[in-house]
XYZ file of C-alpha atoms in Angstrom:
456
model
C 12.688 -3.486 -13.091
C 13.871 0.018 -12.208
C 11.678 1.819 -9.687
C 11.407 5.609 -9.302
C 11.219 5.275 -5.513
C 14.986 4.934 -5.354
C 15.388 8.311 -7.004
C 13.464 9.966 -4.181
C 15.652 8.564 -1.412
C 17.782 10.894 0.712
C 21.575 11.020 0.679
C 23.379 8.677 3.055
C 23.741 10.102 6.549
C 27.059 10.032 8.358
C 25.744 10.290 11.919
C 25.037 7.134 13.893
C 23.794 8.326 17.254
C 22.825 11.830 16.166
C 20.472 14.016 18.169
C 17.753 14.499 15.527
C 14.877 12.688 17.159
C 16.461 12.610 20.593
C 16.277 16.380 20.829
C 12.670 16.289 19.710
C 11.942 13.648 22.310
C 13.299 15.884 25.029
C 11.023 18.677 23.838
C 8.030 16.369 23.665
C 8.460 14.711 27.050
C 10.356 17.358 28.994
C 13.117 14.942 29.963
C 15.743 12.712 28.458
C 14.768 9.083 28.005
C 16.618 6.342 29.809
C 18.374 3.777 27.649
C 16.852 0.288 27.667
C 19.153 -2.367 29.052
C 17.671 -5.796 28.403
C 17.814 -7.098 24.838
C 15.210 -9.697 23.892
C 15.731 -12.232 21.148
C 13.657 -11.678 18.001
C 12.366 -15.234 18.437
C 10.812 -14.224 21.764
C 8.839 -11.273 20.369
C 5.133 -11.806 19.857
C 3.914 -11.047 16.335
C 0.782 -8.891 16.492
C -2.077 -9.729 14.181
C -2.485 -7.196 11.366
C -6.019 -6.819 12.718
C -4.572 -5.129 15.802
C -2.331 -2.581 14.073
C -2.980 0.873 12.637
C -4.202 0.895 9.017
C -4.083 -2.867 8.531
C -6.602 -3.283 11.353
C -10.091 -1.915 11.757
C -12.938 -1.856 9.257
C -11.769 1.049 7.087
C -9.832 0.429 3.894
C -6.519 2.363 4.051
C -5.758 4.846 1.270
C -2.376 6.526 1.503
C 0.061 8.728 -0.363
C 3.795 9.254 -0.722
C 5.634 12.537 -1.344
C 3.282 14.800 0.623
C 3.570 18.604 0.869
C 7.130 19.741 1.566
C 7.926 21.312 4.948
C 7.166 24.901 3.839
C 3.812 23.735 2.426
C 2.927 21.674 5.496
C 0.009 23.786 6.680
C -3.413 23.013 8.161
C -4.984 23.879 4.814
C -2.753 21.469 2.892
C -3.370 18.564 5.257
C -7.109 19.283 5.201
C -6.819 19.143 1.401
C -5.352 15.646 1.686
C -8.209 14.488 3.896
C -10.745 16.157 1.596
C -9.539 13.944 -1.261
C -10.351 10.820 0.749
C -6.883 9.863 1.951
C -6.374 8.193 5.327
C -2.626 8.267 5.804
C 0.542 9.993 4.693
C 4.000 8.485 4.220
C 6.376 11.316 4.985
C 8.958 12.521 2.494
C 9.635 15.512 0.236
C 12.615 16.747 2.268
C 11.070 16.249 5.683
C 13.944 14.778 7.684
C 14.025 16.709 10.934
C 12.388 15.704 14.212
C 10.721 19.058 14.703
C 9.249 18.963 11.181
C 7.897 15.472 11.797
C 6.263 16.632 15.011
C 4.739 19.584 13.170
C 3.360 17.304 10.452
C 2.056 14.806 12.994
C 0.153 17.633 14.651
C -1.326 18.685 11.308
C -2.254 15.084 10.523
C -3.927 14.670 13.894
C -6.056 17.767 13.329
C -6.993 16.605 9.814
C -7.900 13.099 10.983
C -4.979 11.481 9.149
C -2.393 8.913 10.185
C 1.315 9.133 9.347
C 4.086 6.665 8.639
C 7.359 8.446 9.378
C 10.169 8.032 6.849
C 13.703 9.399 6.945
C 13.991 9.937 10.693
C 17.689 9.636 11.361
C 17.246 7.216 14.253
C 15.158 4.811 12.173
C 17.491 5.195 9.194
C 20.478 4.355 11.356
C 18.880 1.225 12.813
C 17.307 -0.200 9.668
C 18.919 1.231 6.536
C 22.268 2.962 6.922
C 23.632 0.306 9.279
C 22.981 -3.396 9.614
C 22.083 -4.913 12.984
C 24.604 -7.491 14.136
C 25.275 -9.293 17.411
C 28.974 -9.107 16.615
C 29.608 -5.952 14.590
C 32.961 -6.122 12.853
C 33.004 -2.732 11.178
C 31.563 0.745 11.376
C 28.561 -0.172 9.235
C 26.883 -2.256 11.955
C 25.063 -1.521 15.193
C 24.348 -3.932 17.997
C 20.776 -4.925 18.867
C 21.092 -2.841 22.036
C 22.132 0.220 20.007
C 19.294 -0.400 17.550
C 16.817 -0.544 20.420
C 18.155 2.752 21.738
C 17.733 4.349 18.313
C 14.173 3.069 17.992
C 13.340 4.226 21.517
C 14.432 7.765 20.659
C 12.149 7.858 17.632
C 9.250 6.260 19.480
C 9.496 8.717 22.347
C 9.831 11.682 19.994
C 6.675 10.961 18.015
C 4.697 8.525 20.156
C 2.758 11.262 21.990
C 0.977 12.029 18.696
C -2.127 9.911 18.129
C -1.601 10.359 14.389
C 1.562 8.221 14.431
C 0.777 4.925 12.689
C 4.332 3.609 12.589
C 7.697 3.917 10.894
C 8.792 3.283 7.331
C 11.794 1.084 8.061
C 13.046 0.706 4.482
C 11.798 1.496 0.987
C 12.733 -1.164 -1.557
C 15.322 -3.270 0.268
C 17.390 -5.901 -1.456
C 17.048 -9.458 -0.218
C 20.435 -9.188 1.459
C 18.950 -6.689 3.895
C 16.140 -8.964 5.118
C 18.108 -10.277 8.095
C 18.597 -6.788 9.505
C 14.987 -5.872 8.762
C 13.810 -8.955 10.643
C 15.692 -7.664 13.675
C 14.350 -4.137 13.166
C 10.760 -5.386 12.906
C 11.218 -7.470 16.050
C 12.553 -4.416 17.892
C 9.567 -2.391 16.747
C 7.182 -5.066 17.979
C 8.971 -5.316 21.306
C 9.163 -1.589 22.038
C 5.982 -0.378 20.307
C 3.646 -3.298 19.542
C 0.867 -0.800 18.819
C 2.731 0.666 15.815
C 2.970 -0.656 12.258
C 6.485 -1.637 11.101
C 6.225 -0.710 7.421
C 8.471 -1.825 4.554
C 7.788 -1.367 0.840
C 9.330 -3.766 -1.676
C 10.559 -3.035 -5.160
C 8.951 -4.507 -8.291
C 10.278 -7.927 -9.218
C 9.403 -10.883 -11.419
C 11.162 -13.271 -9.020
C 8.920 -15.058 -6.482
C 11.968 -15.855 -4.349
C 12.360 -12.178 -3.437
C 8.871 -11.870 -1.926
C 8.875 -15.356 -0.417
C 12.183 -14.665 1.325
C 10.746 -11.405 2.637
C 7.767 -13.040 4.314
C 9.817 -16.000 5.557
C 12.722 -14.015 7.009
C 11.226 -10.665 8.024
C 7.798 -11.972 9.094
C 6.156 -8.657 8.154
C 2.749 -7.300 9.074
C 1.979 -6.627 5.402
C 3.471 -6.999 1.931
C 3.642 -3.660 0.104
C 5.140 -3.210 -3.352
C 5.245 -0.757 -6.239
C 4.952 -1.424 -9.951
C 3.758 1.165 -12.430
C 2.111 -0.393 -15.499
C 1.241 2.607 -17.687
C 4.091 2.944 -20.157
C 4.720 5.489 -22.872
C 2.889 5.268 -26.216
C -0.173 3.675 -24.625
C 1.598 0.449 -23.727
C 1.204 -1.658 -20.562
C 3.910 -3.362 -18.536
C 3.645 -6.943 -19.741
C 4.572 -8.392 -16.346
C 2.304 -6.234 -14.195
C -0.148 -9.079 -13.565
C 2.745 -11.493 -13.106
C 4.150 -9.335 -10.313
C 0.719 -9.027 -8.713
C 0.280 -12.813 -8.840
C 3.586 -13.317 -7.036
C 2.826 -10.753 -4.329
C -0.696 -12.078 -3.829
C 0.636 -15.606 -3.334
C 3.282 -14.467 -0.840
C 0.814 -12.385 1.186
C -1.719 -15.211 1.316
C 0.954 -17.673 2.396
C 1.992 -15.333 5.220
C -1.639 -14.470 6.071
C -0.954 -10.726 5.890
C -2.487 -7.934 3.765
C -1.092 -6.966 0.371
C -0.718 -3.257 -0.459
C 0.311 -1.578 -3.712
C 1.357 1.831 -4.995
C -0.466 3.151 -8.039
C 1.020 5.463 -10.659
C -0.229 9.062 -10.671
C 2.327 10.765 -12.924
C 4.570 10.420 -15.921
C 8.271 9.716 -15.613
C 10.965 7.963 -17.596
C 9.180 5.654 -20.035
C 5.813 6.028 -18.298
C 2.822 8.132 -19.321
C 0.563 10.470 -17.397
C -2.502 8.497 -16.225
C -6.042 9.463 -17.103
C -8.788 9.353 -14.472
C -9.902 6.008 -15.912
C -6.341 4.668 -15.657
C -6.149 5.643 -11.989
C -9.420 3.778 -11.430
C -8.196 0.809 -13.489
C -5.043 0.382 -11.414
C -7.118 0.431 -8.236
C -9.788 -2.001 -9.411
C -7.317 -4.460 -10.910
C -5.483 -4.370 -7.574
C -8.723 -4.965 -5.663
C -9.472 -7.961 -7.878
C -6.019 -9.321 -7.030
C -6.728 -8.955 -3.314
C -5.230 -5.575 -2.392
C -6.055 -4.493 1.172
C -4.472 -1.049 0.866
C -3.887 1.460 -1.940
C -1.071 4.031 -1.974
C -0.602 6.840 -4.501
C 2.825 7.614 -6.000
C 3.083 10.568 -5.835
C 0.783 13.169 -4.268
C 2.952 16.303 -4.526
C 5.044 16.617 -7.676
C 8.824 16.211 -7.278
C 10.568 19.308 -8.606
C 12.224 19.392 -12.019
C 15.615 20.264 -10.537
C 15.929 16.654 -9.441
C 16.459 15.791 -13.115
C 14.280 12.702 -12.935
C 11.593 13.645 -15.416
C 8.551 13.445 -13.164
C 5.425 15.060 -14.597
C 2.633 16.632 -12.544
C 1.034 14.391 -9.914
C -2.115 15.248 -7.922
C -0.603 18.554 -6.815
C 1.919 20.427 -8.961
C 5.347 21.351 -7.692
C 4.063 24.867 -6.957
C 0.983 23.659 -5.109
C -1.812 23.711 -7.699
C -4.345 20.904 -8.034
C -4.253 18.883 -11.238
C -7.093 16.918 -12.820
C -5.762 13.853 -11.017
C -6.502 15.403 -7.625
C -10.163 15.622 -8.580
C -10.053 12.138 -10.093
C -8.564 10.678 -6.913
C -11.182 12.422 -4.809
C -13.946 11.041 -7.029
C -12.493 7.537 -6.684
C -11.495 7.464 -3.020
C -14.631 8.680 -1.285
C -17.584 7.451 -3.389
C -16.007 4.161 -4.538
C -12.814 2.909 -2.929
C -13.717 3.513 0.701
C -17.116 1.797 0.591
C -16.113 -1.130 -1.639
C -12.799 -1.501 0.193
C -14.651 -1.708 3.492
C -16.569 -4.683 2.077
C -13.464 -6.436 0.753
C -11.033 -5.753 3.597
C -12.215 -8.560 5.919
C -12.488 -11.106 3.093
C -9.852 -13.534 1.834
C -8.787 -13.551 -1.812
C -9.584 -17.002 -3.184
C -9.023 -16.857 -6.957
C -8.284 -14.357 -9.734
C -9.160 -15.117 -13.349
C -9.129 -13.237 -16.657
C -12.275 -13.820 -18.701
C -12.583 -13.402 -22.478
C -8.978 -12.261 -22.886
C -6.761 -13.682 -25.644
C -3.850 -13.990 -25.354
C -3.632 -14.142 -21.575
C -1.014 -11.929 -19.905
C 1.976 -13.635 -18.318
C 1.089 -15.769 -15.252
C -2.647 -15.080 -15.424
C -5.338 -17.743 -15.329
C -8.199 -17.817 -17.799
C -11.773 -18.281 -16.662
C -13.178 -21.784 -16.581
C -16.665 -22.667 -15.307
C -17.006 -23.375 -11.592
C -19.778 -24.801 -9.457
C -20.891 -21.205 -8.812
C -20.183 -19.287 -12.025
C -20.911 -21.321 -15.124
C -20.238 -18.676 -17.757
C -18.785 -15.230 -18.448
C -19.523 -13.712 -21.848
C -18.826 -10.354 -23.414
C -15.802 -8.088 -23.096
C -12.612 -8.976 -21.208
C -12.822 -8.728 -17.428
C -10.716 -9.612 -14.408
C -12.702 -11.418 -11.715
C -11.527 -11.770 -8.140
C -13.369 -14.229 -5.927
C -13.377 -13.755 -2.165
C -14.510 -15.812 0.818
C -15.215 -15.118 4.458
C -12.576 -15.875 7.071
C -15.252 -17.981 8.758
C -15.046 -21.389 7.115
C -18.685 -22.040 7.996
C -19.791 -19.237 5.624
C -20.190 -20.632 2.119
C -21.140 -17.339 0.419
C -18.720 -15.781 -2.050
C -18.038 -12.238 -3.237
C -16.916 -11.322 -6.767
C -15.123 -8.158 -7.828
C -15.646 -7.917 -11.603
C -13.192 -5.386 -13.076
C -13.039 -4.039 -16.601
C -9.824 -5.278 -18.210
C -9.714 -2.093 -20.303
C -8.845 1.387 -19.062
C -9.894 3.010 -22.355
C -13.192 1.352 -23.356
C -16.442 0.484 -21.631
C -17.237 -3.207 -21.127
C -20.377 -5.273 -21.106
C -20.331 -8.757 -19.679
C -22.865 -11.289 -18.480
C -22.230 -13.727 -15.659
C -24.280 -16.924 -15.490
C -24.684 -18.705 -12.176
C -25.447 -22.280 -11.215
C -28.986 -22.229 -9.730
C -28.291 -25.458 -7.870
C -25.593 -23.649 -5.844
C -26.331 -19.908 -6.052
C -29.631 -18.863 -4.506
C -29.216 -15.161 -5.183
C -26.795 -12.474 -6.338
C -26.701 -9.087 -4.640
C -25.182 -6.050 -6.375
C -23.267 -3.577 -4.202
C -24.089 0.128 -4.512
C -21.279 2.227 -3.039
C -23.341 5.414 -2.537
C -25.724 3.692 -0.144
C -23.151 1.068 0.917
C -25.903 -1.527 0.516
C -26.599 -4.504 -1.719
C -29.619 -4.847 -4.018
C -30.930 -8.330 -4.667
C -30.895 -9.893 -8.123
C -32.615 -13.260 -8.426
C -31.990 -14.140 -12.061
C -29.720 -16.957 -13.263
C -27.726 -14.449 -15.309
C -26.507 -10.962 -14.496
C -25.560 -8.403 -17.185
C -22.967 -5.879 -16.029
C -21.936 -2.620 -17.685
C -18.584 -1.177 -16.662
C -17.028 2.173 -17.589
C -13.347 2.249 -18.578
C -11.400 1.041 -15.558
C -14.618 0.387 -13.621
C -15.693 -2.569 -11.488
C -18.720 -4.089 -9.770
C -18.900 -5.969 -6.464
C -21.288 -8.906 -6.157
C -22.364 -11.036 -3.186
C -23.271 -14.618 -4.067
C -25.628 -16.374 -1.674
C -24.912 -20.086 -1.798
C -26.184 -23.350 -0.440
């Protein structure tokens, strides 16, 4: 499946050991950095728990964006506008490719209370994208592990003084043939900056082998991917749930979080989302176990690129669209509080109830020892458990399968197993008790409800 991310990539650089971030590092630290000498094997590098890294760790659910304000629009007001809409982090882009610009944006992010993942720094590009990492380089398209460590050190020292630095975007949408180099790059990141997140986003694919190879070879701290399901003429991507199923399985097998990009704009063959369709993408992703949501895009790519992108949250000339307000109304009053509840839990099952025919790779609801029936309109139900095996309670995220119509559904519980069902209210961030054997739920288009099942 073709992804629009590739269209937003920069042109290939010709410099290997350029001074982009190195010069910035000298400015930031007041002195040149010494080159590291010892080179550790990637097998010797400890793998930090995602719980101990920026964004994947901590109690807050991470909400990010790609294609932020361009360098001329990178102002305190614009970064405050990002934070006002409920975003937590920014993935750099939109023609920011200079060390001084990155430092400027990191300062703005720090003031606004945001984190940043730096993309397109020349040092990181040279170590993880433009050149492979090889112990025995045979051509000019390889660097040695020692050279890669030097490149990473330059970037780390240039931007590390900023508390807003969350990590580096090592590669957006790599092919499987690049996983060996990325494994080395991730190991170098963990060796030289174990406190930073080595971030990689994968392209959409219907092939489980692609994602399984990624987690097996690269040993990432998360699995992030993009797939945009809202097609022209009101259609949906028929393999959207299939792709989510594959990613969910790979992330669970690797015991790392799964993140996804959601579609905010129209482009080739894809329609402009409504507010309900933004919400639908998020809630379907939560039901499938997402531990991070990223918006593609925030700022609108300009028409001169010739790629057919429509307005995103902010127009190309800096005006807010209806989707900015929609994102704000989703992020702060809904996604942050419900995401905070779901983030520490483990995705156990995902089923589609009352849907015929079932989408590719999905599983239809069948009665369990906890939930004996689901009647009414089609819903997607994610079941979650605690990481503590001694906790028998379960949590359900019941999402409306439709992004255009309201849904009513009733869940029936087994009284021999379920002693009570609490309904989560995001405004108060508290649960209200419901003691009946059945629970009717009304969901707006794209909406969802979080339940806590007390069990015995």
